PDB file of C-alpha atoms in Angstrom:
ATOM      1  CA  MET J 919      -3.376   4.648 -42.679  1.00  0.00           C
ATOM      2  CA  ILE J 920      -1.177   1.700 -41.710  1.00  0.00           C
ATOM      3  CA  THR J 921      -1.888  -1.269 -43.960  1.00  0.00           C
ATOM      4  CA  GLU J 922       1.019  -3.730 -43.866  1.00  0.00           C
ATOM      5  CA  ILE J 923       0.808  -6.537 -41.327  1.00  0.00           C
ATOM      6  CA  GLN J 924       3.563  -6.802 -38.740  1.00  0.00           C
ATOM      7  CA  ILE J 925       4.421 -10.009 -36.887  1.00  0.00           C
ATOM      8  CA  ALA J 926       5.837 -10.183 -33.361  1.00  0.00           C
ATOM      9  CA  PRO J 927       6.863 -13.655 -32.151  1.00  0.00           C
ATOM     10  CA  SER J 928       6.201 -14.210 -28.456  1.00  0.00           C
ATOM     11  CA  ILE J 929       9.178 -16.124 -27.099  1.00  0.00           C
ATOM     12  CA  LEU J 930       7.201 -17.229 -24.046  1.00  0.00           C
ATOM     13  CA  ASN J 931       6.057 -20.099 -26.261  1.00  0.00           C
ATOM     14  CA  ALA J 932       9.519 -20.990 -27.578  1.00  0.00           C
ATOM     15  CA  ASP J 933      11.840 -23.670 -26.258  1.00  0.00           C
ATOM     16  CA  LEU J 934      12.957 -21.942 -23.066  1.00  0.00           C
ATOM     17  CA  ALA J 935      16.058 -24.116 -22.956  1.00  0.00           C
ATOM     18  CA  ASP J 936      17.195 -22.726 -26.309  1.00  0.00           C
ATOM     19  CA  LEU J 937      15.963 -19.147 -26.544  1.00  0.00           C
ATOM     20  CA  ARG J 938      18.985 -18.026 -28.539  1.00  0.00           C
ATOM     21  CA  SER J 939      18.089 -20.343 -31.424  1.00  0.00           C
ATOM     22  CA  ALA J 940      14.433 -19.383 -31.142  1.00  0.00           C
ATOM     23  CA  VAL J 941      15.271 -15.691 -31.509  1.00  0.00           C
ATOM     24  CA  GLU J 942      17.625 -16.311 -34.415  1.00  0.00           C
ATOM     25  CA  ASN J 943      14.994 -18.430 -36.214  1.00  0.00           C
ATOM     26  CA  VAL J 944      12.435 -15.602 -36.303  1.00  0.00           C
ATOM     27  CA  ALA J 945      14.744 -12.960 -37.754  1.00  0.00           C
ATOM     28  CA  THR J 946      12.269 -12.226 -40.576  1.00  0.00           C
ATOM     29  CA  ALA J 947       9.645 -10.944 -38.132  1.00  0.00           C
ATOM     30  CA  ASP J 948       9.116  -7.259 -37.365  1.00  0.00           C
ATOM     31  CA  TRP J 949       9.374  -7.193 -33.560  1.00  0.00           C
ATOM     32  CA  LEU J 950      10.283  -9.582 -30.765  1.00  0.00           C
ATOM     33  CA  HIS J 951       7.593  -9.738 -28.089  1.00  0.00           C
ATOM     34  CA  LEU J 952       8.654 -10.307 -24.486  1.00  0.00           C
ATOM     35  CA  ASP J 953       5.874 -11.306 -22.097  1.00  0.00           C
ATOM     36  CA  ILE J 954       6.989  -9.985 -18.717  1.00  0.00           C
ATOM     37  CA  MET J 955       4.990 -11.643 -15.911  1.00  0.00           C
ATOM     38  CA  ASP J 956       5.435 -11.141 -12.181  1.00  0.00           C
ATOM     39  CA  GLY J 957       3.095 -13.736 -10.660  1.00  0.00           C
ATOM     40  CA  HIS J 958       0.826 -10.974  -9.298  1.00  0.00           C
ATOM     41  CA  PHE J 959      -0.914  -9.268 -12.196  1.00  0.00           C
ATOM     42  CA  VAL J 960      -1.104 -12.653 -13.906  1.00  0.00           C
ATOM     43  CA  PRO J 961      -0.689 -16.094 -12.300  1.00  0.00           C
ATOM     44  CA  ASN J 962       2.607 -16.865 -13.990  1.00  0.00           C
ATOM     45  CA  LEU J 963       6.287 -15.872 -13.998  1.00  0.00           C
ATOM     46  CA  SER J 964       8.436 -15.345 -17.056  1.00  0.00           C
ATOM     47  CA  PHE J 965      11.705 -13.463 -17.513  1.00  0.00           C
ATOM     48  CA  GLY J 966      13.354 -10.210 -16.566  1.00  0.00           C
ATOM     49  CA  PRO J 967      15.716  -7.609 -18.034  1.00  0.00           C
ATOM     50  CA  ALA J 968      18.782  -9.884 -17.846  1.00  0.00           C
ATOM     51  CA  VAL J 969      17.207 -12.345 -20.287  1.00  0.00           C
ATOM     52  CA  ALA J 970      16.159  -9.525 -22.612  1.00  0.00           C
ATOM     53  CA  LYS J 971      19.674  -8.083 -22.607  1.00  0.00           C
ATOM     54  CA  ALA J 972      21.248 -11.480 -23.317  1.00  0.00           C
ATOM     55  CA  LEU J 973      18.913 -12.119 -26.258  1.00  0.00           C
ATOM     56  CA  LYS J 974      19.401  -8.657 -27.721  1.00  0.00           C
ATOM     57  CA  ALA J 975      22.944  -9.622 -28.659  1.00  0.00           C
ATOM     58  CA  HIS J 976      21.516 -12.288 -30.979  1.00  0.00           C
ATOM     59  CA  SER J 977      18.780 -10.356 -32.764  1.00  0.00           C
ATOM     60  CA  ARG J 978      18.494  -7.248 -34.902  1.00  0.00           C
ATOM     61  CA  LEU J 979      14.756  -7.053 -34.254  1.00  0.00           C
ATOM     62  CA  PRO J 980      13.390  -4.288 -32.039  1.00  0.00           C
ATOM     63  CA  PHE J 981      12.210  -5.682 -28.712  1.00  0.00           C
ATOM     64  CA  GLU J 982       8.925  -4.795 -27.033  1.00  0.00           C
ATOM     65  CA  ALA J 983       8.280  -5.552 -23.371  1.00  0.00           C
ATOM     66  CA  HIS J 984       4.669  -6.468 -22.624  1.00  0.00           C
ATOM     67  CA  LEU J 985       4.396  -5.645 -18.937  1.00  0.00           C
ATOM     68  CA  MET J 986       1.890  -7.993 -17.308  1.00  0.00           C
ATOM     69  CA  VAL J 987       2.969  -6.772 -13.895  1.00  0.00           C
ATOM     70  CA  THR J 988       1.896  -4.681 -10.954  1.00  0.00           C
ATOM     71  CA  ASN J 989       3.777  -1.386 -10.550  1.00  0.00           C
ATOM     72  CA  PRO J 990       4.746  -1.279 -14.245  1.00  0.00           C
ATOM     73  CA  GLU J 991       6.573   2.032 -13.759  1.00  0.00           C
ATOM     74  CA  PHE J 992       9.329   0.141 -11.919  1.00  0.00           C
ATOM     75  CA  TYR J 993      10.136  -1.856 -15.070  1.00  0.00           C
ATOM     76  CA  ILE J 994      10.510   0.959 -17.602  1.00  0.00           C
ATOM     77  CA  GLU J 995      14.148   1.842 -16.970  1.00  0.00           C
ATOM     78  CA  PRO J 996      15.454  -1.740 -16.472  1.00  0.00           C
ATOM     79  CA  PHE J 997      14.004  -2.865 -19.792  1.00  0.00           C
ATOM     80  CA  ARG J 998      15.118   0.302 -21.550  1.00  0.00           C
ATOM     81  CA  GLN J 999      18.654  -0.444 -20.411  1.00  0.00           C
ATOM     82  CA  ALA J1000      18.225  -4.041 -21.565  1.00  0.00           C
ATOM     83  CA  GLY J1001      17.535  -2.797 -25.098  1.00  0.00           C
ATOM     84  CA  ALA J1002      13.751  -2.647 -25.398  1.00  0.00           C
ATOM     85  CA  ALA J1003      12.430  -0.140 -27.916  1.00  0.00           C
ATOM     86  CA  ARG J1004       8.801  -0.231 -26.853  1.00  0.00           C
ATOM     87  CA  MET J1005       6.944  -0.683 -23.587  1.00  0.00           C
ATOM     88  CA  ILE J1006       3.377  -1.980 -23.516  1.00  0.00           C
ATOM     89  CA  ALA J1007       1.656  -1.576 -20.166  1.00  0.00           C
ATOM     90  CA  HIS J1008      -1.747  -2.880 -19.128  1.00  0.00           C
ATOM     91  CA  ALA J1009      -4.384  -0.253 -18.453  1.00  0.00           C
ATOM     92  CA  GLU J1010      -5.647  -2.489 -15.637  1.00  0.00           C
ATOM     93  CA  SER J1011      -2.299  -2.380 -13.846  1.00  0.00           C
ATOM     94  CA  THR J1012      -2.409   1.312 -12.918  1.00  0.00           C
ATOM     95  CA  VAL J1013      -4.830   3.970 -11.698  1.00  0.00           C
ATOM     96  CA  HIS J1014      -2.727   6.639 -13.446  1.00  0.00           C
ATOM     97  CA  LEU J1015      -2.650   5.493 -17.071  1.00  0.00           C
ATOM     98  CA  HIS J1016      -1.893   8.910 -18.538  1.00  0.00           C
ATOM     99  CA  ARG J1017       1.035   9.409 -16.158  1.00  0.00           C
ATOM    100  CA  LEU J1018       2.393   5.949 -16.978  1.00  0.00           C
ATOM    101  CA  VAL J1019       2.228   6.566 -20.728  1.00  0.00           C
ATOM    102  CA  GLN J1020       4.047   9.864 -20.285  1.00  0.00           C
ATOM    103  CA  MET J1021       6.746   8.132 -18.211  1.00  0.00           C
ATOM    104  CA  ILE J1022       7.302   5.609 -20.992  1.00  0.00           C
ATOM    105  CA  LYS J1023       7.550   8.332 -23.628  1.00  0.00           C
ATOM    106  CA  ALA J1024       9.860  10.426 -21.447  1.00  0.00           C
ATOM    107  CA  SER J1025      12.249   7.465 -21.270  1.00  0.00           C
ATOM    108  CA  GLY J1026      12.623   7.595 -25.049  1.00  0.00           C
ATOM    109  CA  LEU J1027      10.614   4.435 -25.699  1.00  0.00           C
ATOM    110  CA  GLU J1028       7.541   3.933 -27.842  1.00  0.00           C
ATOM    111  CA  ALA J1029       4.436   3.648 -25.676  1.00  0.00           C
ATOM    112  CA  GLY J1030       1.711   1.057 -25.956  1.00  0.00           C
ATOM    113  CA  VAL J1031      -1.268   0.063 -23.846  1.00  0.00           C
ATOM    114  CA  ALA J1032      -2.764  -3.415 -23.552  1.00  0.00           C
ATOM    115  CA  LEU J1033      -6.395  -4.119 -22.717  1.00  0.00           C
ATOM    116  CA  ASN J1034      -7.756  -7.359 -21.302  1.00  0.00           C
ATOM    117  CA  PRO J1035     -10.756  -8.835 -23.155  1.00  0.00           C
ATOM    118  CA  ALA J1036     -13.351  -7.462 -20.702  1.00  0.00           C
ATOM    119  CA  THR J1037     -11.795  -3.986 -20.360  1.00  0.00           C
ATOM    120  CA  PRO J1038     -13.818  -1.275 -22.153  1.00  0.00           C
ATOM    121  CA  LEU J1039     -12.156   0.252 -25.186  1.00  0.00           C
ATOM    122  CA  ASN J1040     -12.832   3.817 -24.046  1.00  0.00           C
ATOM    123  CA  THR J1041     -10.242   3.271 -21.301  1.00  0.00           C
ATOM    124  CA  VAL J1042      -7.573   4.371 -23.779  1.00  0.00           C
ATOM    125  CA  ASP J1043      -9.406   7.321 -25.320  1.00  0.00           C
ATOM    126  CA  LEU J1044      -7.420   9.984 -23.441  1.00  0.00           C
ATOM    127  CA  VAL J1045      -4.003   8.479 -24.204  1.00  0.00           C
ATOM    128  CA  LEU J1046      -4.667   7.220 -27.726  1.00  0.00           C
ATOM    129  CA  PRO J1047      -2.907  10.192 -29.393  1.00  0.00           C
ATOM    130  CA  ASP J1048       0.287   9.271 -27.484  1.00  0.00           C
ATOM    131  CA  LEU J1049       0.353   5.579 -28.379  1.00  0.00           C
ATOM    132  CA  LYS J1050       2.148   3.669 -31.109  1.00  0.00           C
ATOM    133  CA  ILE J1051       0.113   0.548 -30.416  1.00  0.00           C
ATOM    134  CA  VAL J1052      -2.983  -0.616 -28.595  1.00  0.00           C
ATOM    135  CA  LEU J1053      -2.648  -4.306 -27.844  1.00  0.00           C
ATOM    136  CA  LEU J1054      -6.031  -5.976 -27.544  1.00  0.00           C
ATOM    137  CA  MET J1055      -5.771  -9.211 -25.616  1.00  0.00           C
ATOM    138  CA  THR J1056      -7.747 -11.868 -27.438  1.00  0.00           C
ATOM    139  CA  VAL J1057      -7.298 -14.254 -24.496  1.00  0.00           C
ATOM    140  CA  ASN J1058      -7.118 -13.682 -20.761  1.00  0.00           C
ATOM    141  CA  PRO J1059      -3.400 -13.058 -20.161  1.00  0.00           C
ATOM    142  CA  GLY J1060      -1.019 -15.302 -18.296  1.00  0.00           C
ATOM    143  CA  PHE J1061      -0.609 -18.472 -20.330  1.00  0.00           C
ATOM    144  CA  GLY J1062       0.089 -19.485 -23.916  1.00  0.00           C
ATOM    145  CA  GLY J1063      -1.922 -21.903 -26.019  1.00  0.00           C
ATOM    146  CA  GLN J1064      -5.386 -20.441 -25.348  1.00  0.00           C
ATOM    147  CA  SER J1065      -8.189 -20.002 -27.883  1.00  0.00           C
ATOM    148  CA  LEU J1066      -9.129 -16.586 -29.218  1.00  0.00           C
ATOM    149  CA  ILE J1067     -12.189 -14.978 -27.596  1.00  0.00           C
ATOM    150  CA  PRO J1068     -14.489 -14.068 -30.544  1.00  0.00           C
ATOM    151  CA  GLY J1069     -16.088 -11.119 -28.744  1.00  0.00           C
ATOM    152  CA  VAL J1070     -12.863  -9.120 -29.079  1.00  0.00           C
ATOM    153  CA  LEU J1071     -13.408  -8.835 -32.846  1.00  0.00           C
ATOM    154  CA  ALA J1072     -15.999  -6.116 -32.235  1.00  0.00           C
ATOM    155  CA  LYS J1073     -13.443  -4.173 -30.165  1.00  0.00           C
ATOM    156  CA  ILE J1074     -10.960  -4.383 -33.028  1.00  0.00           C
ATOM    157  CA  ARG J1075     -13.506  -2.964 -35.471  1.00  0.00           C
ATOM    158  CA  GLU J1076     -14.443  -0.146 -33.080  1.00  0.00           C
ATOM    159  CA  LEU J1077     -10.808   0.752 -32.446  1.00  0.00           C
ATOM    160  CA  ARG J1078     -10.027   0.747 -36.163  1.00  0.00           C
ATOM    161  CA  HIS J1079     -12.852   3.233 -36.687  1.00  0.00           C
ATOM    162  CA  LYS J1080     -11.538   5.496 -33.885  1.00  0.00           C
ATOM    163  CA  ILE J1081      -7.990   5.496 -35.250  1.00  0.00           C
ATOM    164  CA  ALA J1082      -9.013   5.963 -38.878  1.00  0.00           C
ATOM    165  CA  THR J1083     -11.386   8.802 -38.027  1.00  0.00           C
ATOM    166  CA  ALA J1084      -8.801  10.662 -35.952  1.00  0.00           C
ATOM    167  CA  GLY J1085      -5.865   9.843 -38.248  1.00  0.00           C
ATOM    168  CA  PHE J1086      -3.674   8.582 -35.420  1.00  0.00           C
ATOM    169  CA  ASP J1087      -0.351   6.842 -36.137  1.00  0.00           C
ATOM    170  CA  CYS J1088      -1.211   3.858 -33.952  1.00  0.00           C
ATOM    171  CA  ARG J1089      -1.242   0.160 -34.700  1.00  0.00           C
ATOM    172  CA  ILE J1090      -3.853  -2.292 -33.491  1.00  0.00           C
ATOM    173  CA  GLY J1091      -2.204  -5.362 -32.040  1.00  0.00           C
ATOM    174  CA  VAL J1092      -3.817  -8.634 -31.042  1.00  0.00           C
ATOM    175  CA  ASP J1093      -2.344 -11.127 -28.619  1.00  0.00           C
ATOM    176  CA  GLY J1094      -3.623 -14.619 -27.923  1.00  0.00           C
ATOM    177  CA  GLY J1095      -4.902 -17.573 -29.926  1.00  0.00           C
ATOM    178  CA  ILE J1096      -3.447 -16.334 -33.215  1.00  0.00           C
ATOM    179  CA  LYS J1097      -3.090 -18.938 -35.952  1.00  0.00           C
ATOM    180  CA  ARG J1098      -3.804 -18.759 -39.666  1.00  0.00           C
ATOM    181  CA  GLU J1099      -7.577 -19.003 -39.346  1.00  0.00           C
ATOM    182  CA  THR J1100      -7.930 -16.470 -36.543  1.00  0.00           C
ATOM    183  CA  ALA J1101      -5.338 -14.196 -38.140  1.00  0.00           C
ATOM    184  CA  LYS J1102      -7.687 -13.814 -41.104  1.00  0.00           C
ATOM    185  CA  GLU J1103     -10.498 -12.811 -38.761  1.00  0.00           C
ATOM    186  CA  VAL J1104      -8.570 -10.213 -36.780  1.00  0.00           C
ATOM    187  CA  ILE J1105      -7.000  -8.700 -39.906  1.00  0.00           C
ATOM    188  CA  ALA J1106     -10.439  -8.431 -41.521  1.00  0.00           C
ATOM    189  CA  ALA J1107     -11.638  -6.656 -38.367  1.00  0.00           C
ATOM    190  CA  GLY J1108      -8.799  -4.131 -38.593  1.00  0.00           C
ATOM    191  CA  ALA J1109      -5.772  -5.502 -36.728  1.00  0.00           C
ATOM    192  CA  ASP J1110      -2.362  -4.879 -38.303  1.00  0.00           C
ATOM    193  CA  PHE J1111      -0.004  -6.279 -35.649  1.00  0.00           C
ATOM    194  CA  LEU J1112      -0.086  -9.951 -34.677  1.00  0.00           C
ATOM    195  CA  VAL J1113       1.615 -11.374 -31.604  1.00  0.00           C
ATOM    196  CA  VAL J1114       2.141 -15.036 -32.417  1.00  0.00           C
ATOM    197  CA  GLY J1115       3.354 -17.656 -29.981  1.00  0.00           C
ATOM    198  CA  THR J1116       2.238 -21.264 -29.997  1.00  0.00           C
ATOM    199  CA  TYR J1117       1.307 -21.309 -33.695  1.00  0.00           C
ATOM    200  CA  LEU J1118       4.780 -20.123 -34.652  1.00  0.00           C
ATOM    201  CA  PHE J1119       7.014 -22.004 -32.239  1.00  0.00           C
ATOM    202  CA  LYS J1120       5.096 -25.293 -32.114  1.00  0.00           C
ATOM    203  CA  ASN J1121       4.632 -25.413 -35.872  1.00  0.00           C
ATOM    204  CA  LYS J1122       6.509 -28.018 -37.916  1.00  0.00           C
ATOM    205  CA  GLU J1123       6.916 -25.480 -40.703  1.00  0.00           C
ATOM    206  CA  ASP J1124       9.987 -23.262 -40.946  1.00  0.00           C
ATOM    207  CA  PRO J1125       9.344 -20.119 -38.835  1.00  0.00           C
ATOM    208  CA  ALA J1126      10.268 -17.828 -41.728  1.00  0.00           C
ATOM    209  CA  ARG J1127       7.646 -19.507 -43.919  1.00  0.00           C
ATOM    210  CA  VAL J1128       4.973 -19.191 -41.213  1.00  0.00           C
ATOM    211  CA  ILE J1129       5.812 -15.505 -40.723  1.00  0.00           C
ATOM    212  CA  ALA J1130       5.686 -14.827 -44.476  1.00  0.00           C
ATOM    213  CA  ASP J1131       2.348 -16.594 -44.779  1.00  0.00           C
ATOM    214  CA  LEU J1132       0.792 -14.573 -41.957  1.00  0.00           C
ATOM    215  CA  LYS J1133       2.105 -11.279 -43.350  1.00  0.00           C
ATOM    216  CA  GLN J1134       0.636 -11.892 -46.767  1.00  0.00           C
ATOM    217  CA  LEU J1135      -2.841 -12.357 -45.323  1.00  0.00           C
ATOM    218  CA  GLY J1136      -3.079  -8.586 -45.221  1.00  0.00           C
ATOM    219  CA  ASN J1137      -2.812  -8.433 -49.011  1.00  0.00           C
ATOM    220  CA  GLY J1138      -6.120 -10.077 -49.666  1.00  0.00           C
TER     221      GLY J1138
END
């Protein structure tokens, strides 16, 4: 069973005028989280493969592309070429989730599926054996700085039971409203992968210290 806590800074909440420094300042994290938004699936736009490729030259962290887009299959190859190691697609963005997961795996990337707060957990039952991560949105996706939706804690606990019972090698990620207080709650519920944006990049503390503090919460 996976026990150590991993941290993935979401650069959507960094200083967009100085992304290179932002990426370099979170070098002690485990992954770099790229929120890819197309203005259709969510009401916002972010960045594309060119930005990911440019940042990859300044980070040794593995990159994951969180595809908040329609037609996610169109983005697999461009982000693979840009250096992403993992692709996380929303179950709500496709009517062929199993096919999409297989396409991601066939490209050589780790596969993940994200679920919006109101999406039933059993949506991923069929593909769970193929996933390296299920990313439970703890806010409605599209914007940073939102507050965690408490009702998702029950989904985390249920998913932890499913994974532990089956013995799957799959992390439980949470994305949205993560700060020290809510990190304690989601970790207690069974999450082991925290996407952190506003709390990390708008914090006056050194990013490395914030990351270390969040990681150690899993020890107690």
